[in-house]
Amino acid sequence: MNDSSPSRLRCAVLDDFQDAALRSADWSPLEDRVDVVTFRDHIAGEDELAERLAGFDIVVTLRERVPFPGTLLDRLPRLKLLVASGMRNSAIDLAAAERNGVTVCGTASSSTPPVELTWALLLGLARNLVTENGALRTGGPWQSTVGADLHGRRLGVLGLGRIGGRVAQIGLAFGMRVSAWSQNLSQERADEVGVERAPSLEDLLSGSDFLTVHLKLSDRTRGLLGPAELALLKPTAYLVNTSRAAIVDQKALLAALHEGRIAGAGLDVFDIEPLPADHPMRTAPRLLATPHLGYVTQDNYATYYRQAVEDIQAYLAGEPVRRLG
């Protein structure tokens, strides 16, 4: 897809770190009209984004990794279509997009991959898999840790939506006592999933052996777990967050990890992504961290990019689909 001419459109695919976008879907339906260019690096600043995207009519972006505020959209007069994976994106100023004549479309996204990664992190923490694997492969001590049990322990689920509900059901399959809380959690929803509805956030935090976060980021949830809330966790408790970093006060979490006030944390989301090389989360003790892999699976990528192609085709036909806003 490199036969550039004045009549052809240009499409930028952002953050294709694994060089997977063009292999995950069939882009050939676009080859007569669109040149597709993938970017394997992350473009961080607004000035650089404006410069590097200035020559593109279409942009495909992953999740909410790259912000598209009005100030950026105002600087991209050639942009006409913005495709984001998922059907919700708080990083795009939809009003500014409409003002600039930019159509914004989304794609389907499966809740299964983040559920599975949540349990990978939780199990990895509980059984000290990184420590034990590292020791085994480097001639270190044979059995240097004692794992935490799941059966009979209390799993606290913060947010019982699509993802939180499935995480809770897996906890029940492990024989855990599962409790959930959110500001709008009904007893009916708790009963539907088969878990206890905690009477308060404080009860959920103080009673959980494992706490996992599955809330949407909003004004109500931003900073929900601050220093006072994290102090309610048991020193033997583990915290897992595959939702949004800003729900948990990052400085307070780092302090709790360094001071040993919780047993450990499993994180897939961070306040800055990708994490700078000198970010304190990279060297924090008691931390099992992954580089925002919650949605990164073969099936999810196939859905994202297949439907991105469909979105572009529909836009070119004058009938946009899966519009956001």
PDB file of N, CA, C and O in Angstrom, residues 81-133:
ATOM      1  N   LEU A  81     -11.140  11.294   9.170  1.00  0.00           N
ATOM      2  CA  LEU A  81     -11.680  10.111   9.850  1.00  0.00           C
ATOM      3  C   LEU A  81     -10.712   9.656  10.925  1.00  0.00           C
ATOM      4  O   LEU A  81      -9.520   9.472  10.662  1.00  0.00           O
ATOM      5  N   LEU A  82     -11.236   9.468  12.136  1.00  0.00           N
ATOM      6  CA  LEU A  82     -10.451   8.968  13.262  1.00  0.00           C
ATOM      7  C   LEU A  82     -11.117   7.700  13.764  1.00  0.00           C
ATOM      8  O   LEU A  82     -12.288   7.721  14.167  1.00  0.00           O
ATOM      9  N   VAL A  83     -10.397   6.577  13.708  1.00  0.00           N
ATOM     10  CA  VAL A  83     -10.932   5.282  14.132  1.00  0.00           C
ATOM     11  C   VAL A  83     -10.230   4.866  15.412  1.00  0.00           C
ATOM     12  O   VAL A  83      -8.994   4.791  15.457  1.00  0.00           O
ATOM     13  N   ALA A  84     -11.009   4.597  16.453  1.00  0.00           N
ATOM     14  CA  ALA A  84     -10.455   4.172  17.744  1.00  0.00           C
ATOM     15  C   ALA A  84     -10.965   2.786  18.083  1.00  0.00           C
ATOM     16  O   ALA A  84     -12.127   2.462  17.832  1.00  0.00           O
ATOM     17  N   SER A  85     -10.105   1.948  18.640  1.00  0.00           N
ATOM     18  CA  SER A  85     -10.560   0.622  19.054  1.00  0.00           C
ATOM     19  C   SER A  85     -11.421   0.763  20.295  1.00  0.00           C
ATOM     20  O   SER A  85     -11.128   1.535  21.208  1.00  0.00           O
ATOM     21  N   GLY A  86     -12.516   0.009  20.328  1.00  0.00           N
ATOM     22  CA  GLY A  86     -13.487   0.131  21.409  1.00  0.00           C
ATOM     23  C   GLY A  86     -14.561   1.140  21.033  1.00  0.00           C
ATOM     24  O   GLY A  86     -14.406   1.939  20.105  1.00  0.00           O
ATOM     25  N   MET A  87     -15.650   1.105  21.790  1.00  0.00           N
ATOM     26  CA  MET A  87     -16.769   2.002  21.498  1.00  0.00           C
ATOM     27  C   MET A  87     -16.900   3.112  22.536  1.00  0.00           C
ATOM     28  O   MET A  87     -17.935   3.766  22.628  1.00  0.00           O
ATOM     29  N   ARG A  88     -15.850   3.323  23.306  1.00  0.00           N
ATOM     30  CA  ARG A  88     -15.832   4.422  24.280  1.00  0.00           C
ATOM     31  C   ARG A  88     -14.408   4.947  24.333  1.00  0.00           C
ATOM     32  O   ARG A  88     -13.457   4.167  24.452  1.00  0.00           O
ATOM     33  N   ASN A  89     -14.247   6.264  24.236  1.00  0.00           N
ATOM     34  CA  ASN A  89     -12.889   6.813  24.235  1.00  0.00           C
ATOM     35  C   ASN A  89     -12.906   8.209  24.838  1.00  0.00           C
ATOM     36  O   ASN A  89     -13.361   9.168  24.207  1.00  0.00           O
ATOM     37  N   SER A  90     -12.391   8.327  26.054  1.00  0.00           N
ATOM     38  CA  SER A  90     -12.379   9.607  26.765  1.00  0.00           C
ATOM     39  C   SER A  90     -11.206  10.483  26.337  1.00  0.00           C
ATOM     40  O   SER A  90     -11.118  11.641  26.755  1.00  0.00           O
ATOM     41  N   ALA A  91     -10.301   9.951  25.509  1.00  0.00           N
ATOM     42  CA  ALA A  91      -9.120  10.707  25.089  1.00  0.00           C
ATOM     43  C   ALA A  91      -9.369  11.528  23.832  1.00  0.00           C
ATOM     44  O   ALA A  91      -8.498  12.287  23.404  1.00  0.00           O
ATOM     45  N   ILE A  92     -10.539  11.370  23.238  1.00  0.00           N
ATOM     46  CA  ILE A  92     -10.871  12.111  22.013  1.00  0.00           C
ATOM     47  C   ILE A  92     -11.912  13.172  22.346  1.00  0.00           C
ATOM     48  O   ILE A  92     -12.968  12.862  22.922  1.00  0.00           O
ATOM     49  N   ASP A  93     -11.633  14.407  21.985  1.00  0.00           N
ATOM     50  CA  ASP A  93     -12.592  15.492  22.172  1.00  0.00           C
ATOM     51  C   ASP A  93     -13.592  15.414  21.021  1.00  0.00           C
ATOM     52  O   ASP A  93     -13.337  15.910  19.915  1.00  0.00           O
ATOM     53  N   LEU A  94     -14.724  14.763  21.285  1.00  0.00           N
ATOM     54  CA  LEU A  94     -15.692  14.507  20.225  1.00  0.00           C
ATOM     55  C   LEU A  94     -16.329  15.791  19.700  1.00  0.00           C
ATOM     56  O   LEU A  94     -16.623  15.910  18.504  1.00  0.00           O
ATOM     57  N   ALA A  95     -16.536  16.763  20.584  1.00  0.00           N
ATOM     58  CA  ALA A  95     -17.113  18.035  20.144  1.00  0.00           C
ATOM     59  C   ALA A  95     -16.156  18.753  19.197  1.00  0.00           C
ATOM     60  O   ALA A  95     -16.568  19.316  18.174  1.00  0.00           O
ATOM     61  N   ALA A  96     -14.852  18.725  19.543  1.00  0.00           N
ATOM     62  CA  ALA A  96     -13.861  19.358  18.681  1.00  0.00           C
ATOM     63  C   ALA A  96     -13.738  18.619  17.353  1.00  0.00           C
ATOM     64  O   ALA A  96     -13.531  19.243  16.301  1.00  0.00           O
ATOM     65  N   ALA A  97     -13.863  17.293  17.396  1.00  0.00           N
ATOM     66  CA  ALA A  97     -13.822  16.519  16.158  1.00  0.00           C
ATOM     67  C   ALA A  97     -14.968  16.936  15.242  1.00  0.00           C
ATOM     68  O   ALA A  97     -14.771  17.176  14.037  1.00  0.00           O
ATOM     69  N   GLU A  98     -16.155  17.060  15.805  1.00  0.00           N
ATOM     70  CA  GLU A  98     -17.308  17.468  14.996  1.00  0.00           C
ATOM     71  C   GLU A  98     -17.106  18.875  14.443  1.00  0.00           C
ATOM     72  O   GLU A  98     -17.410  19.145  13.267  1.00  0.00           O
ATOM     73  N   ARG A  99     -16.574  19.769  15.256  1.00  0.00           N
ATOM     74  CA  ARG A  99     -16.333  21.145  14.825  1.00  0.00           C
ATOM     75  C   ARG A  99     -15.347  21.204  13.657  1.00  0.00           C
ATOM     76  O   ARG A  99     -15.454  22.062  12.770  1.00  0.00           O
ATOM     77  N   ASN A 100     -14.390  20.262  13.660  1.00  0.00           N
ATOM     78  CA  ASN A 100     -13.372  20.224  12.613  1.00  0.00           C
ATOM     79  C   ASN A 100     -13.750  19.336  11.441  1.00  0.00           C
ATOM     80  O   ASN A 100     -12.936  19.116  10.539  1.00  0.00           O
ATOM     81  N   GLY A 101     -14.959  18.797  11.470  1.00  0.00           N
ATOM     82  CA  GLY A 101     -15.397  17.943  10.371  1.00  0.00           C
ATOM     83  C   GLY A 101     -14.765  16.575  10.362  1.00  0.00           C
ATOM     84  O   GLY A 101     -14.631  15.949   9.298  1.00  0.00           O
ATOM     85  N   VAL A 102     -14.339  16.088  11.543  1.00  0.00           N
ATOM     86  CA  VAL A 102     -13.708  14.779  11.660  1.00  0.00           C
ATOM     87  C   VAL A 102     -14.735  13.760  12.139  1.00  0.00           C
ATOM     88  O   VAL A 102     -15.335  13.926  13.211  1.00  0.00           O
ATOM     89  N   THR A 103     -14.948  12.721  11.369  1.00  0.00           N
ATOM     90  CA  THR A 103     -15.821  11.622  11.778  1.00  0.00           C
ATOM     91  C   THR A 103     -15.033  10.688  12.693  1.00  0.00           C
ATOM     92  O   THR A 103     -13.896  10.328  12.374  1.00  0.00           O
ATOM     93  N   VAL A 104     -15.632  10.309  13.818  1.00  0.00           N
ATOM     94  CA  VAL A 104     -14.970   9.412  14.770  1.00  0.00           C
ATOM     95  C   VAL A 104     -15.763   8.113  14.854  1.00  0.00           C
ATOM     96  O   VAL A 104     -16.966   8.127  15.129  1.00  0.00           O
ATOM     97  N   CYS A 105     -15.086   6.998  14.616  1.00  0.00           N
ATOM     98  CA  CYS A 105     -15.734   5.684  14.645  1.00  0.00           C
ATOM     99  C   CYS A 105     -14.973   4.760  15.592  1.00  0.00           C
ATOM    100  O   CYS A 105     -13.794   4.970  15.872  1.00  0.00           O
ATOM    101  N   GLY A 106     -15.661   3.727  16.053  1.00  0.00           N
ATOM    102  CA  GLY A 106     -15.048   2.764  16.961  1.00  0.00           C
ATOM    103  C   GLY A 106     -15.135   1.355  16.421  1.00  0.00           C
ATOM    104  O   GLY A 106     -15.510   1.127  15.267  1.00  0.00           O
ATOM    105  N   THR A 107     -14.770   0.416  17.270  1.00  0.00           N
ATOM    106  CA  THR A 107     -14.835  -1.003  16.924  1.00  0.00           C
ATOM    107  C   THR A 107     -15.335  -1.769  18.144  1.00  0.00           C
ATOM    108  O   THR A 107     -15.382  -1.237  19.251  1.00  0.00           O
ATOM    109  N   ALA A 108     -15.658  -3.006  17.937  1.00  0.00           N
ATOM    110  CA  ALA A 108     -15.971  -3.880  19.063  1.00  0.00           C
ATOM    111  C   ALA A 108     -14.695  -4.163  19.853  1.00  0.00           C
ATOM    112  O   ALA A 108     -13.582  -3.984  19.353  1.00  0.00           O
ATOM    113  N   SER A 109     -14.873  -4.590  21.096  1.00  0.00           N
ATOM    114  CA  SER A 109     -13.732  -4.959  21.943  1.00  0.00           C
ATOM    115  C   SER A 109     -14.201  -6.001  22.943  1.00  0.00           C
ATOM    116  O   SER A 109     -15.228  -5.812  23.601  1.00  0.00           O
ATOM    117  N   SER A 110     -13.459  -7.077  23.051  1.00  0.00           N
ATOM    118  CA  SER A 110     -13.851  -8.167  23.948  1.00  0.00           C
ATOM    119  C   SER A 110     -13.414  -7.882  25.377  1.00  0.00           C
ATOM    120  O   SER A 110     -12.324  -7.354  25.618  1.00  0.00           O
ATOM    121  N   SER A 111     -14.258  -8.251  26.334  1.00  0.00           N
ATOM    122  CA  SER A 111     -13.903  -8.116  27.749  1.00  0.00           C
ATOM    123  C   SER A 111     -13.109  -9.318  28.256  1.00  0.00           C
ATOM    124  O   SER A 111     -12.595  -9.290  29.378  1.00  0.00           O
ATOM    125  N   THR A 112     -12.983 -10.352  27.445  1.00  0.00           N
ATOM    126  CA  THR A 112     -12.286 -11.558  27.896  1.00  0.00           C
ATOM    127  C   THR A 112     -10.797 -11.345  28.154  1.00  0.00           C
ATOM    128  O   THR A 112     -10.276 -11.784  29.187  1.00  0.00           O
ATOM    129  N   PRO A 113     -10.045 -10.696  27.259  1.00  0.00           N
ATOM    130  CA  PRO A 113      -8.607 -10.550  27.508  1.00  0.00           C
ATOM    131  C   PRO A 113      -8.252  -9.866  28.821  1.00  0.00           C
ATOM    132  O   PRO A 113      -7.370 -10.361  29.544  1.00  0.00           O
ATOM    133  N   PRO A 114      -8.889  -8.742  29.205  1.00  0.00           N
ATOM    134  CA  PRO A 114      -8.527  -8.156  30.505  1.00  0.00           C
ATOM    135  C   PRO A 114      -8.906  -9.035  31.690  1.00  0.00           C
ATOM    136  O   PRO A 114      -8.235  -8.992  32.727  1.00  0.00           O
ATOM    137  N   VAL A 115      -9.965  -9.821  31.559  1.00  0.00           N
ATOM    138  CA  VAL A 115     -10.317 -10.761  32.626  1.00  0.00           C
ATOM    139  C   VAL A 115      -9.185 -11.763  32.818  1.00  0.00           C
ATOM    140  O   VAL A 115      -8.730 -12.028  33.947  1.00  0.00           O
ATOM    141  N   GLU A 116      -8.715 -12.310  31.713  1.00  0.00           N
ATOM    142  CA  GLU A 116      -7.652 -13.319  31.790  1.00  0.00           C
ATOM    143  C   GLU A 116      -6.359 -12.729  32.330  1.00  0.00           C
ATOM    144  O   GLU A 116      -5.669 -13.364  33.148  1.00  0.00           O
ATOM    145  N   LEU A 117      -6.019 -11.513  31.898  1.00  0.00           N
ATOM    146  CA  LEU A 117      -4.786 -10.903  32.390  1.00  0.00           C
ATOM    147  C   LEU A 117      -4.889 -10.573  33.876  1.00  0.00           C
ATOM    148  O   LEU A 117      -3.911 -10.704  34.620  1.00  0.00           O
ATOM    149  N   THR A 118      -6.065 -10.174  34.333  1.00  0.00           N
ATOM    150  CA  THR A 118      -6.259  -9.923  35.759  1.00  0.00           C
ATOM    151  C   THR A 118      -5.883 -11.146  36.575  1.00  0.00           C
ATOM    152  O   THR A 118      -5.168 -11.056  37.582  1.00  0.00           O
ATOM    153  N   TRP A 119      -6.324 -12.303  36.105  1.00  0.00           N
ATOM    154  CA  TRP A 119      -6.016 -13.531  36.853  1.00  0.00           C
ATOM    155  C   TRP A 119      -4.563 -13.954  36.679  1.00  0.00           C
ATOM    156  O   TRP A 119      -3.968 -14.537  37.588  1.00  0.00           O
ATOM    157  N   ALA A 120      -3.967 -13.644  35.542  1.00  0.00           N
ATOM    158  CA  ALA A 120      -2.531 -13.916  35.383  1.00  0.00           C
ATOM    159  C   ALA A 120      -1.730 -13.118  36.409  1.00  0.00           C
ATOM    160  O   ALA A 120      -0.807 -13.645  37.051  1.00  0.00           O
ATOM    161  N   LEU A 121      -2.071 -11.851  36.591  1.00  0.00           N
ATOM    162  CA  LEU A 121      -1.372 -11.020  37.564  1.00  0.00           C
ATOM    163  C   LEU A 121      -1.640 -11.492  38.986  1.00  0.00           C
ATOM    164  O   LEU A 121      -0.716 -11.588  39.810  1.00  0.00           O
ATOM    165  N   LEU A 122      -2.892 -11.787  39.272  1.00  0.00           N
ATOM    166  CA  LEU A 122      -3.239 -12.203  40.633  1.00  0.00           C
ATOM    167  C   LEU A 122      -2.536 -13.507  41.006  1.00  0.00           C
ATOM    168  O   LEU A 122      -1.955 -13.629  42.101  1.00  0.00           O
ATOM    169  N   LEU A 123      -2.554 -14.463  40.106  1.00  0.00           N
ATOM    170  CA  LEU A 123      -1.895 -15.745  40.391  1.00  0.00           C
ATOM    171  C   LEU A 123      -0.380 -15.591  40.442  1.00  0.00           C
ATOM    172  O   LEU A 123       0.290 -16.219  41.270  1.00  0.00           O
ATOM    173  N   GLY A 124       0.145 -14.755  39.553  1.00  0.00           N
ATOM    174  CA  GLY A 124       1.584 -14.523  39.573  1.00  0.00           C
ATOM    175  C   GLY A 124       2.048 -13.920  40.883  1.00  0.00           C
ATOM    176  O   GLY A 124       3.106 -14.272  41.421  1.00  0.00           O
ATOM    177  N   LEU A 125       1.246 -12.995  41.424  1.00  0.00           N
ATOM    178  CA  LEU A 125       1.558 -12.401  42.728  1.00  0.00           C
ATOM    179  C   LEU A 125       1.457 -13.432  43.841  1.00  0.00           C
ATOM    180  O   LEU A 125       2.353 -13.556  44.685  1.00  0.00           O
ATOM    181  N   ALA A 126       0.333 -14.152  43.845  1.00  0.00           N
ATOM    182  CA  ALA A 126       0.072 -15.072  44.950  1.00  0.00           C
ATOM    183  C   ALA A 126       1.143 -16.148  45.074  1.00  0.00           C
ATOM    184  O   ALA A 126       1.519 -16.548  46.180  1.00  0.00           O
ATOM    185  N   ARG A 127       1.674 -16.610  43.943  1.00  0.00           N
ATOM    186  CA  ARG A 127       2.635 -17.706  43.976  1.00  0.00           C
ATOM    187  C   ARG A 127       4.065 -17.246  43.660  1.00  0.00           C
ATOM    188  O   ARG A 127       4.937 -18.081  43.428  1.00  0.00           O
ATOM    189  N   ASN A 128       4.296 -15.928  43.648  1.00  0.00           N
ATOM    190  CA  ASN A 128       5.655 -15.389  43.476  1.00  0.00           C
ATOM    191  C   ASN A 128       6.345 -15.959  42.235  1.00  0.00           C
ATOM    192  O   ASN A 128       7.526 -16.337  42.268  1.00  0.00           O
ATOM    193  N   LEU A 129       5.608 -16.001  41.133  1.00  0.00           N
ATOM    194  CA  LEU A 129       6.110 -16.694  39.953  1.00  0.00           C
ATOM    195  C   LEU A 129       7.353 -16.041  39.355  1.00  0.00           C
ATOM    196  O   LEU A 129       8.259 -16.741  38.885  1.00  0.00           O
ATOM    197  N   VAL A 130       7.406 -14.722  39.358  1.00  0.00           N
ATOM    198  CA  VAL A 130       8.570 -14.060  38.769  1.00  0.00           C
ATOM    199  C   VAL A 130       9.817 -14.359  39.587  1.00  0.00           C
ATOM    200  O   VAL A 130      10.882 -14.696  39.054  1.00  0.00           O
ATOM    201  N   THR A 131       9.705 -14.241  40.901  1.00  0.00           N
ATOM    202  CA  THR A 131      10.850 -14.519  41.784  1.00  0.00           C
ATOM    203  C   THR A 131      11.325 -15.953  41.630  1.00  0.00           C
ATOM    204  O   THR A 131      12.531 -16.222  41.465  1.00  0.00           O
ATOM    205  N   GLU A 132      10.382 -16.891  41.670  1.00  0.00           N
ATOM    206  CA  GLU A 132      10.758 -18.308  41.613  1.00  0.00           C
ATOM    207  C   GLU A 132      11.289 -18.698  40.242  1.00  0.00           C
ATOM    208  O   GLU A 132      12.240 -19.463  40.122  1.00  0.00           O
ATOM    209  N   ASN A 133      10.690 -18.158  39.166  1.00  0.00           N
ATOM    210  CA  ASN A 133      11.176 -18.463  37.832  1.00  0.00           C
ATOM    211  C   ASN A 133      12.574 -17.890  37.624  1.00  0.00           C
ATOM    212  O   ASN A 133      13.454 -18.551  37.051  1.00  0.00           O
TER     213      ASN A 133
END
